[in-house]
Short mmCIF file of C-alpha atoms in Angstrom, two decimals:
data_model
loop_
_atom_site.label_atom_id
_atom_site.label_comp_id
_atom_site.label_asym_id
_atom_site.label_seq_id
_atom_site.Cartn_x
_atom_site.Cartn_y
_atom_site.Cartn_z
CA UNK A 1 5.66 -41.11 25.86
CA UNK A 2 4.59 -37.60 24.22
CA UNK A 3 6.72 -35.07 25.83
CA UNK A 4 4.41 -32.04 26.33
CA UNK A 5 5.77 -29.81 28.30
CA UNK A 6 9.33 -29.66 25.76
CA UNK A 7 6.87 -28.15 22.92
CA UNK A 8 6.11 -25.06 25.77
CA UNK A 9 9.83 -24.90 26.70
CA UNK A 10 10.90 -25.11 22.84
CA UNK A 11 8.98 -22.02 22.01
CA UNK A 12 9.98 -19.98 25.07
CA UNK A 13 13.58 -21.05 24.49
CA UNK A 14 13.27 -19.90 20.51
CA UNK A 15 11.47 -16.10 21.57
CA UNK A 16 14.81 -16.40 24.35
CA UNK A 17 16.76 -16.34 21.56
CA UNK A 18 15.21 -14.01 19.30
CA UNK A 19 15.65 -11.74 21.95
CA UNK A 20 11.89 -11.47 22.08
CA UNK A 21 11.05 -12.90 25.66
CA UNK A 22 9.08 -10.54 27.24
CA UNK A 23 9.53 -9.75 31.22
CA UNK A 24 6.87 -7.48 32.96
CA UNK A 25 8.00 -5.63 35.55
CA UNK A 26 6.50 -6.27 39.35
CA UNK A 27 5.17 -2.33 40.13
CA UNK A 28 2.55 -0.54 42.71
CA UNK A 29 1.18 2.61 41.49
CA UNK A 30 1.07 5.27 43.92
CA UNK A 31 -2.63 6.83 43.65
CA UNK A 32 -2.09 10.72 43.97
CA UNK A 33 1.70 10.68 43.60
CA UNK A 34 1.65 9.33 39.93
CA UNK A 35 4.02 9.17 38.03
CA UNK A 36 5.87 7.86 40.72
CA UNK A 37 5.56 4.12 41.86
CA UNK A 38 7.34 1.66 43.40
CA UNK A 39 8.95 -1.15 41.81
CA UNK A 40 9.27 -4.41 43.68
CA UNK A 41 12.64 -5.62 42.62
CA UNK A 42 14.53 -9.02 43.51
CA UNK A 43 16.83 -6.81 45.98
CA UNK A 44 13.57 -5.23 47.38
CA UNK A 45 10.90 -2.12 46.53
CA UNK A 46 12.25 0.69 45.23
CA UNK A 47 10.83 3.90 44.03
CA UNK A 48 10.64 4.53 40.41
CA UNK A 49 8.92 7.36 37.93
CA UNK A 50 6.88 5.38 35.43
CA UNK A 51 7.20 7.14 31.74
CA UNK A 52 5.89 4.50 30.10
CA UNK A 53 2.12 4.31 31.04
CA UNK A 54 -1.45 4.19 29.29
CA UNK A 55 -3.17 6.73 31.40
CA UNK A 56 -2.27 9.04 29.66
CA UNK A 57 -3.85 11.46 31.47
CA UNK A 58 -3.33 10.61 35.25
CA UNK A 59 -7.17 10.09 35.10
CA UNK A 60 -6.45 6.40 37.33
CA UNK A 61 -6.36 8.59 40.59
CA UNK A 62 -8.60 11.27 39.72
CA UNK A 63 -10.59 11.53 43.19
CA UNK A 64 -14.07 12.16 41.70
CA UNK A 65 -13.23 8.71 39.53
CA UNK A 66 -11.78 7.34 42.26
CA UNK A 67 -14.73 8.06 44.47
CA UNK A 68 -17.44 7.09 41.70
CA UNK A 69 -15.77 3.29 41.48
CA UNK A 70 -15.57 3.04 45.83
CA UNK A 71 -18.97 4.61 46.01
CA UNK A 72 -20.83 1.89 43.32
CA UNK A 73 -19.01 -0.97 44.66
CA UNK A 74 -20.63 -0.14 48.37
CA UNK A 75 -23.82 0.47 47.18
CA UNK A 76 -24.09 -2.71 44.07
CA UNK A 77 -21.10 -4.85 45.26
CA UNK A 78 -18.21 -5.65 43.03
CA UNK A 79 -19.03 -7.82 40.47
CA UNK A 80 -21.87 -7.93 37.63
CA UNK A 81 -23.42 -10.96 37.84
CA UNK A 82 -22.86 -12.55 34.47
CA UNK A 83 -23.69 -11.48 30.94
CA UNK A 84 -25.83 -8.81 30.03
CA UNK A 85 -27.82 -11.89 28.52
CA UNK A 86 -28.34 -13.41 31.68
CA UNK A 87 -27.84 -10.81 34.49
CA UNK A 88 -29.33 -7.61 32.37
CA UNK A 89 -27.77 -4.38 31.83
CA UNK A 90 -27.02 -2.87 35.40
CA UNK A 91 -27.87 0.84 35.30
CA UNK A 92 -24.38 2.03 35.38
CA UNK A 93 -23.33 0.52 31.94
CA UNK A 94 -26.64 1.99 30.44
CA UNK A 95 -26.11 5.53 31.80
CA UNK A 96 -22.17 5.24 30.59
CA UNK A 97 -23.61 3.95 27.07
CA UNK A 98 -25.65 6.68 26.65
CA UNK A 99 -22.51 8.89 27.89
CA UNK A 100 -20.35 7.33 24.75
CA UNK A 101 -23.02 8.08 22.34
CA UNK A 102 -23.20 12.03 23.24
CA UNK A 103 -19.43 11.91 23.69
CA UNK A 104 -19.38 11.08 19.39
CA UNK A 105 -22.37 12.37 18.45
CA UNK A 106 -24.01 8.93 17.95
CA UNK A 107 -27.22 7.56 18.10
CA UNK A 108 -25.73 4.68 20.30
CA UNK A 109 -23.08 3.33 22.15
CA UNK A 110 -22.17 -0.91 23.15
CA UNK A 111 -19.63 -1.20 26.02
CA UNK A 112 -17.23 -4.47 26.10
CA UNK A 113 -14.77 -5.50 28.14
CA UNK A 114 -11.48 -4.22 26.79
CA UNK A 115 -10.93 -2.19 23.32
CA UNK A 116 -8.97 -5.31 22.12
CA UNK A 117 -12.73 -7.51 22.30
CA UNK A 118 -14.12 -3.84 21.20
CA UNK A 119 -11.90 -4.20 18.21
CA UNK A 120 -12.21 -8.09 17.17
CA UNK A 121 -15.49 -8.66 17.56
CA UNK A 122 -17.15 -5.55 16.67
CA UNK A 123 -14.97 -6.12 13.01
CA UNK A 124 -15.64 -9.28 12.59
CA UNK A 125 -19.46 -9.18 13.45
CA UNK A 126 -19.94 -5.85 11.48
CA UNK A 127 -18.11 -7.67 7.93
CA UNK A 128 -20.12 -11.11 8.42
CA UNK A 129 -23.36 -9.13 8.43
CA UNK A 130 -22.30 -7.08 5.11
CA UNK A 131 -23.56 -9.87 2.62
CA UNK A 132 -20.01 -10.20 0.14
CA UNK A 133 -18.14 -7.35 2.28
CA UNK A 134 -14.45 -6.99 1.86
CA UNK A 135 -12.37 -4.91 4.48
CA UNK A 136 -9.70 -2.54 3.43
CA UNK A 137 -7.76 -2.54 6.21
CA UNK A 138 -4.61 -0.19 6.69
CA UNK A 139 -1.47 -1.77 7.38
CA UNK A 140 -0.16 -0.81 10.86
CA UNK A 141 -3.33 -1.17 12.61
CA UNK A 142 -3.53 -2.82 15.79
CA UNK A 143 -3.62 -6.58 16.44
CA UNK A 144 -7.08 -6.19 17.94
CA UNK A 145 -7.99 -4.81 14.54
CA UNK A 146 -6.06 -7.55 12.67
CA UNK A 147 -7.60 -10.52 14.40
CA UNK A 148 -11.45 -8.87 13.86
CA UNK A 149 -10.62 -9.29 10.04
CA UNK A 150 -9.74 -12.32 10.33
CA UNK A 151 -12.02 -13.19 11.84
CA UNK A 152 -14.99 -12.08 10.11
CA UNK A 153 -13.75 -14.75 7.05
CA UNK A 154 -13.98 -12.08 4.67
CA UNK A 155 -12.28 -10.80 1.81
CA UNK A 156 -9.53 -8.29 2.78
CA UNK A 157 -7.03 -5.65 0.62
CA UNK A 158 -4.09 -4.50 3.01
CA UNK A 159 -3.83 -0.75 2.35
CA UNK A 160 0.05 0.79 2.37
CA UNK A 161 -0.55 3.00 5.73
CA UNK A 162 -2.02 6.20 5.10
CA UNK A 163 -1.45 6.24 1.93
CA UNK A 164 -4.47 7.49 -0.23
CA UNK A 165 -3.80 6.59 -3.53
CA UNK A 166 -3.30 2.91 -2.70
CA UNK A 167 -6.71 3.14 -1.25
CA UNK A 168 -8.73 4.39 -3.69
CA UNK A 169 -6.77 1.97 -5.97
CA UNK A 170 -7.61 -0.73 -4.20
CA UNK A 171 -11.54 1.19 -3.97
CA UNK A 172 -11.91 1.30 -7.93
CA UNK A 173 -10.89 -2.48 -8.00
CA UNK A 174 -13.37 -3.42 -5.81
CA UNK A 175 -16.28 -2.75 -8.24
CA UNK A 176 -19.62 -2.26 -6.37
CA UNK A 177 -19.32 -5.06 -3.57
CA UNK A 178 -19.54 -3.67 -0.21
CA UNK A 179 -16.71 -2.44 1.21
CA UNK A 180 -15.78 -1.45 5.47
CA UNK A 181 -12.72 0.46 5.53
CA UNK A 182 -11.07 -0.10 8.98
CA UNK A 183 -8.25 2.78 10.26
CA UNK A 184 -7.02 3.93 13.27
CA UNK A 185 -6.70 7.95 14.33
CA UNK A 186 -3.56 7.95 16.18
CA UNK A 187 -1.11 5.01 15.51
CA UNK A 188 0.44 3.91 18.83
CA UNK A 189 3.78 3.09 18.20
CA UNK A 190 4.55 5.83 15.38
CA UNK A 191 2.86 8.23 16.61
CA UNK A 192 1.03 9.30 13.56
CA UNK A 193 -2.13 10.78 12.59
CA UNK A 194 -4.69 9.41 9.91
CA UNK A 195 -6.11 11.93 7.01
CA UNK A 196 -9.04 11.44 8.55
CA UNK A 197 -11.31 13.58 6.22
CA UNK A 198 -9.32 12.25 2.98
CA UNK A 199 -10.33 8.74 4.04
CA UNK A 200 -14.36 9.45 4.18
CA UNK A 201 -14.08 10.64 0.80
CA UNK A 202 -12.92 8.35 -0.49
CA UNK A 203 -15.18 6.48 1.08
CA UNK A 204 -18.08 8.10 0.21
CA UNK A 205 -17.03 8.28 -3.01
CA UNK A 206 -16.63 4.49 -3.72
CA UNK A 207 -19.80 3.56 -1.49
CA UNK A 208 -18.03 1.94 1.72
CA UNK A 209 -18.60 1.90 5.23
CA UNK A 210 -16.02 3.62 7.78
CA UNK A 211 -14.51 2.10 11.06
CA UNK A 212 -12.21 3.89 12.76
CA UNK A 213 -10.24 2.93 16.03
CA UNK A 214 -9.70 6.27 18.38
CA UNK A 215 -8.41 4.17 21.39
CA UNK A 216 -5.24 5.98 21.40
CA UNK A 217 -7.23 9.50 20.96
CA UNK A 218 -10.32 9.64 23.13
CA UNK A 219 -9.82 11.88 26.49
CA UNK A 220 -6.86 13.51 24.96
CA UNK A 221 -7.93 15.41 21.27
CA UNK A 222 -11.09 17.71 20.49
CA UNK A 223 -12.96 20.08 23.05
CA UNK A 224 -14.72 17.43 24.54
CA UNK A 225 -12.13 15.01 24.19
CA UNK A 226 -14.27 13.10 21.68
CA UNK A 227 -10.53 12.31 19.45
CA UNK A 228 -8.84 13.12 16.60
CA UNK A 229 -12.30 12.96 14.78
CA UNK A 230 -13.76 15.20 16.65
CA UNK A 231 -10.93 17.51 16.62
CA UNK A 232 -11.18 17.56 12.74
CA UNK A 233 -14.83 18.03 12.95
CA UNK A 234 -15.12 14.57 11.35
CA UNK A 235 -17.66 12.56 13.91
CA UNK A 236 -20.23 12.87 11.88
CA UNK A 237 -18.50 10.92 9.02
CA UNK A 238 -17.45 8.16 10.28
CA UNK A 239 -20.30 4.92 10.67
CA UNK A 240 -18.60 3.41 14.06
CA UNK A 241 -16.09 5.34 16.22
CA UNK A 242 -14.42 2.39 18.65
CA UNK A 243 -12.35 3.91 21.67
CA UNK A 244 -11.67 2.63 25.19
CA UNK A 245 -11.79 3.56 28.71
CA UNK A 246 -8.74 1.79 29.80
CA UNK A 247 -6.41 4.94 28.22
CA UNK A 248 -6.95 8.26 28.90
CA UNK A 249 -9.97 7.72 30.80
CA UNK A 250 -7.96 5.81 33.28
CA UNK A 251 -10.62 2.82 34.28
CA UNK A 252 -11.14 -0.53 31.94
CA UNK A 253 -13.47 -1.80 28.49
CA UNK A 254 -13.74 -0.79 25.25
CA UNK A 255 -17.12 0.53 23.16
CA UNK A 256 -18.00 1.06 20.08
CA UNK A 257 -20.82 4.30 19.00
CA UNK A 258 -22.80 4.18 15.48
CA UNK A 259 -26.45 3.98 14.59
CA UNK A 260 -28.82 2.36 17.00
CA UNK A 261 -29.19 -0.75 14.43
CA UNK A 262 -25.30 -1.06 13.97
CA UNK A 263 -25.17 -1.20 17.63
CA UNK A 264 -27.86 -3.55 18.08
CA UNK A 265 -27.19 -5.60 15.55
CA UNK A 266 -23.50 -6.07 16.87
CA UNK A 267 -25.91 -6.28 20.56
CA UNK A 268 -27.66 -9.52 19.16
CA UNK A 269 -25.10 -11.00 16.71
CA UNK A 270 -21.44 -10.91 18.23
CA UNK A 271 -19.97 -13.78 20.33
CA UNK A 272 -17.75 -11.52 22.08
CA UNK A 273 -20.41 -9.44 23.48
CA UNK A 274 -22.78 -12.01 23.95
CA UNK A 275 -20.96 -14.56 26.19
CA UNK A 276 -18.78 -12.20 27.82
CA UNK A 277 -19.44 -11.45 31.35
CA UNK A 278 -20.58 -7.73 31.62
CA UNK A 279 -17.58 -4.93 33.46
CA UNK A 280 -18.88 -4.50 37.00
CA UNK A 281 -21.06 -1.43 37.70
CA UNK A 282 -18.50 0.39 39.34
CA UNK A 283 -16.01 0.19 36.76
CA UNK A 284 -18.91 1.67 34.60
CA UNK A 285 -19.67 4.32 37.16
CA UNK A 286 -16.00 5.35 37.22
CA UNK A 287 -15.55 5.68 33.56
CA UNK A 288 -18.87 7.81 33.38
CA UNK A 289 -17.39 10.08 35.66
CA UNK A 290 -13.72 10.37 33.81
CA UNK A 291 -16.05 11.00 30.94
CA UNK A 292 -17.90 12.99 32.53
CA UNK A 293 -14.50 15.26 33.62
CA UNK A 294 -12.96 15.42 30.28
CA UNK A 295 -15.98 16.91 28.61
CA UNK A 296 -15.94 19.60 30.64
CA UNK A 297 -12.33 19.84 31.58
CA UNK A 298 -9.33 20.79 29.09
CA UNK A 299 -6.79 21.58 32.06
CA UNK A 300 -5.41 17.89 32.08
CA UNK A 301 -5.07 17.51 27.93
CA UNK A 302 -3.63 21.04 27.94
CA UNK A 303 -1.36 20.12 30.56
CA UNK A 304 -0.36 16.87 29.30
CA UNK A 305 0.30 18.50 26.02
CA UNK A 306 2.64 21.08 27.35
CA UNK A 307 4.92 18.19 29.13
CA UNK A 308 5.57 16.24 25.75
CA UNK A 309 6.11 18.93 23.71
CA UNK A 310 9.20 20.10 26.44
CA UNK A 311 10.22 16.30 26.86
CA UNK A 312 10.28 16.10 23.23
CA UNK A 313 12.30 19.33 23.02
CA UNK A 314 14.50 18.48 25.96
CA UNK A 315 15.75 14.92 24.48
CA UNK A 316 16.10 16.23 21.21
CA UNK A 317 18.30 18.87 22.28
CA UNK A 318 20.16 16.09 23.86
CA UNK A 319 20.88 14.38 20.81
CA UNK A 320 18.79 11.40 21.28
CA UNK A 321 16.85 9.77 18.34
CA UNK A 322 13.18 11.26 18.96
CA UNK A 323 10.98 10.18 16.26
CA UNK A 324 8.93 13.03 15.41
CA UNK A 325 5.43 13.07 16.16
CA UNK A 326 2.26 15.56 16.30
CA UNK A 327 1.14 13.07 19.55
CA UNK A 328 1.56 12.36 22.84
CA UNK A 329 3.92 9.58 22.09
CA UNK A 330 7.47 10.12 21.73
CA UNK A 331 9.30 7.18 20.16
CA UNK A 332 13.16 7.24 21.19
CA UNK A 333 14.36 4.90 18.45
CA UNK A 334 16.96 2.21 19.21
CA UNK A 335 16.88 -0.10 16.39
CA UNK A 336 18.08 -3.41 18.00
CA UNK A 337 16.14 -5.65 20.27
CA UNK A 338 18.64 -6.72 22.62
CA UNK A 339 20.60 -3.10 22.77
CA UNK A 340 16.35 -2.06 23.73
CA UNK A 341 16.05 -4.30 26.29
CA UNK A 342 19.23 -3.66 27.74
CA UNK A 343 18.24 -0.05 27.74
CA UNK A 344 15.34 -0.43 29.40
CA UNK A 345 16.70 -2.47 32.12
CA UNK A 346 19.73 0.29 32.75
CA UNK A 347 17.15 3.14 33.22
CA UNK A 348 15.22 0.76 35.86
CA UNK A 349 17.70 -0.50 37.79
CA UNK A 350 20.54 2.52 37.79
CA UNK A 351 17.82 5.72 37.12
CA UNK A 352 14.66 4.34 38.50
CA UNK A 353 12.93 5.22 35.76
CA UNK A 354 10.40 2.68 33.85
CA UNK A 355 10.41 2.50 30.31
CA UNK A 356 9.01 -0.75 28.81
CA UNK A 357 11.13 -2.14 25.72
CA UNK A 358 8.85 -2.26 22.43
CA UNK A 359 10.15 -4.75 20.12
CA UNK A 360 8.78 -7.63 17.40
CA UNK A 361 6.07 -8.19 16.83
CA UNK A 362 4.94 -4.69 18.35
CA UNK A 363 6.86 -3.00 16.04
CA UNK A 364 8.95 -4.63 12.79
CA UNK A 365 12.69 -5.82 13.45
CA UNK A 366 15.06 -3.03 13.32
CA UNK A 367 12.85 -0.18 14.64
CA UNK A 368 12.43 -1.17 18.25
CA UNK A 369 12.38 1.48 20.51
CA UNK A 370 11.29 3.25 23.78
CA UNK A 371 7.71 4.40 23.65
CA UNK A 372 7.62 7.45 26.24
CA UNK A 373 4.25 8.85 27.31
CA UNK A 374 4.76 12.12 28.72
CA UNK A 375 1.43 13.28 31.56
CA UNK A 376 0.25 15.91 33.13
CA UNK A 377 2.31 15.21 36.32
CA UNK A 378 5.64 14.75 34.78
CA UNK A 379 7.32 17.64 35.44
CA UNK A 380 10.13 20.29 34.40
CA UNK A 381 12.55 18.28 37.18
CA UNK A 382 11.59 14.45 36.18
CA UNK A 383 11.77 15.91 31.96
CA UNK A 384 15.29 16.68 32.81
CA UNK A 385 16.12 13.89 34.53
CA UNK A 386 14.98 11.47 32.25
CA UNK A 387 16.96 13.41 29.49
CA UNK A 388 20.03 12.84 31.59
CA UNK A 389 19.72 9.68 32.03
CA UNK A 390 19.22 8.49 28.61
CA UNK A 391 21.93 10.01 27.40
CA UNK A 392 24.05 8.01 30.43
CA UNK A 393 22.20 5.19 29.09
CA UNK A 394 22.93 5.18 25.24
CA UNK A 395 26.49 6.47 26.58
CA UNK A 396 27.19 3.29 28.27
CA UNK A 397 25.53 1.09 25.70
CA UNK A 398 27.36 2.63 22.91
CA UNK A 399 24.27 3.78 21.25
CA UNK A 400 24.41 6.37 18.30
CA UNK A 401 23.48 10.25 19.26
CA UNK A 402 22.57 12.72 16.67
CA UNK A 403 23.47 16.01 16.59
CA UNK A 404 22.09 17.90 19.22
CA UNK A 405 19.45 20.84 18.41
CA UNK A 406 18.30 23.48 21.04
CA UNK A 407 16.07 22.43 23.54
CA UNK A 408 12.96 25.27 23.69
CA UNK A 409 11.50 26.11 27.08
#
């Protein structure tokens, strides 16, 4: 008799021994004490300070948020019914729509429910309708990204990551067919920053179509907190800016903004969209008002900003191996996906402080790491104390230091 349940066990025990196996740990944010939480270990709760988080910009316990999402679920009730194709649009999502579209400078805006379906279905949609399309697609973007060009069942040219000249090599090659070059703004794990400007003309120059994912910028760059591309005064540029609401803006669902027959066209033609049930209205009404907040408020990114350029001074001047960054991620490199996990579990269970480990396939074998998000609430005290207890950390683990540099105020 087939043995099914040995295949499931085979493949957990081979990521086991890859050191890949991935354990989530069990933890209750603490709305308006962020970034501390507690952490629901197998001796019991404990409190913890969570470095590790998404929201980036404390944004989850914001009380005018906070108070949209309560508010909406009183007066419309929790859920949304269905699909937009069967329930219709409830007027939340169409006011937060119209929100995204001013927020880029678009004509439009189409809401989903995560930037991951955002990602792979607004790709893969977009390519199919591009009659003979190929996608130039830079090599470290995200999964999401990934699967939407696959996807689509196009042609596709792998671009060495930000790197100009391989892209308007692999432009010239492509003769006149269309072409949708997909990039990110800010590359998660790295860090990094596309040439943003650079990439449209090239674009424009060979006749292709731009896609660029801010997920990992929205809320946090520009005046309005419209990303890196608005920062750069490069909005206008781009054909379809894709972001989320699940980051900085501290609710849930992703979007994309473009032309009112981009959107619509993704609107009638993508599976993702079109059989997925719609997000509630009162996780639309809460990420209209984050939206809403950051437009008008810079006190949070300016805040936030401050805190990880002192934690990245302060663990630097420790000796610890900081990747360097012009972002809100700081990277502490480790290198070894056992010595990472065992890092991360040291700093949980002796510091009480929550780093997730970041390993393969996140990142490629031999440059895993601890991704620390510095925000707004982390202060002078918890940027010291993490410092200290790092350096315990790669102390006991017999983890390499580098020279230490001094730490500015």
């Amino acid at each position: 008799m087939m043995d099914y349940q040995n295949f499931f066990t085979s493949a957990l025990d081979r990521l086991q021994a890859e050191r890949r196996y991935r354990v989530f740990a069990d933890i209750e944010r603490l709305a308006g004490r962020y970034p501390q939480a507690i952490w629901h270990s197998p001796e019991g709760p404990r409190p913890i300070t969570v470095w590790c988080s998404n929201d980036y910009l404390a944004m989850g316990q914001n009380r005018d948020v906070t108070r949209a999402m309560v508010e909406t679920a009183w007066r419309l009730g929790t859920g949304s019914g269905g699909t937009r194709n069967i329930s219709g649009n409830s007027h939340p999502i169409v006011e937060l729509e119209a929100e995204l579209a001013d927020l880029h400078g678009k004509e439009a805006a189409l809401v989903f429910t995560s930037g991951y379906v955002s990602n792979q279905t607004g790709i893969s949609t977009l390519a199919r309708l591009i009659p003979n399309c190929l996608i130039l697609s830079d090599a470290l973007n995200h999964n999401s990204m990934i699967e939407g060009v696959r996807q689509s069942g196009c042609d596709k040219a792998i671009f060495r990551h930000n790197d100009l000249a391989h892209l308007e090599e692999l432009l010239q090659a492509a003769g006149s067919r269309p072409k949708l070059i997909v990039f990110e703004s800010v590359y998660s794990m790295d860090g990094d920053v596309a040439p943003i400007h650079a990439i449209c003309d090239l674009a424009e120059r060979y006749g292709a179509m731009t896609y660029i994912d801010e997920v990992h910028a929205v809320g946090m760059y520009g005046p309005r907190g419209g990303g890196i591309a608005e920062r750069q005064g490069a909005m206008h540029r781009i054909d379809v800016i894709e972001g989320t609401m699940a980051k900085a803006f501290g609710v849930m669902g992703g979007y994309l903004t473009g032309t009112k027959a981009v959107m619509d066209a993704i609107r009638s033609f993508a599976p993702g969209f079109i059989f997925s049930t719609a997000l509630p209205p009162a996780v639309a009404a809460a990420a209209m008002a984050s939206i809403r907040h950051l437009k008008s408020s810079s006190t949070e990114r300016q805040q936030q900003q401050r805190q990880a350029a002192r934690t990245k001074a302060v663990l630097s001047g420790a000796g610890l191996p900081v990747l360097d960054t012009p972002t809100h991620i700081v990277p502490v490199m480790v290198g070894d996906a056992e010595a990472c996990k065992a890092a991360s579990d040291r700093l949980l269970e002796k510091h009480g402080i929550y780093i997730q480990p970041i390993n393969y396939p996140t990142v490629p074998r031999g440059t895993e790491r601890l991704r620390i998000t510095p925000g707004p609430f982390h202060s002078n005290a918890h940027i010291d104390a993490l410092a200290a207890a790092l350096v315990e950390v790669w102390t006991a683990l017999k983890l390499p230091l580098e020279p230490k540099v001094q730490a500015a105020e």
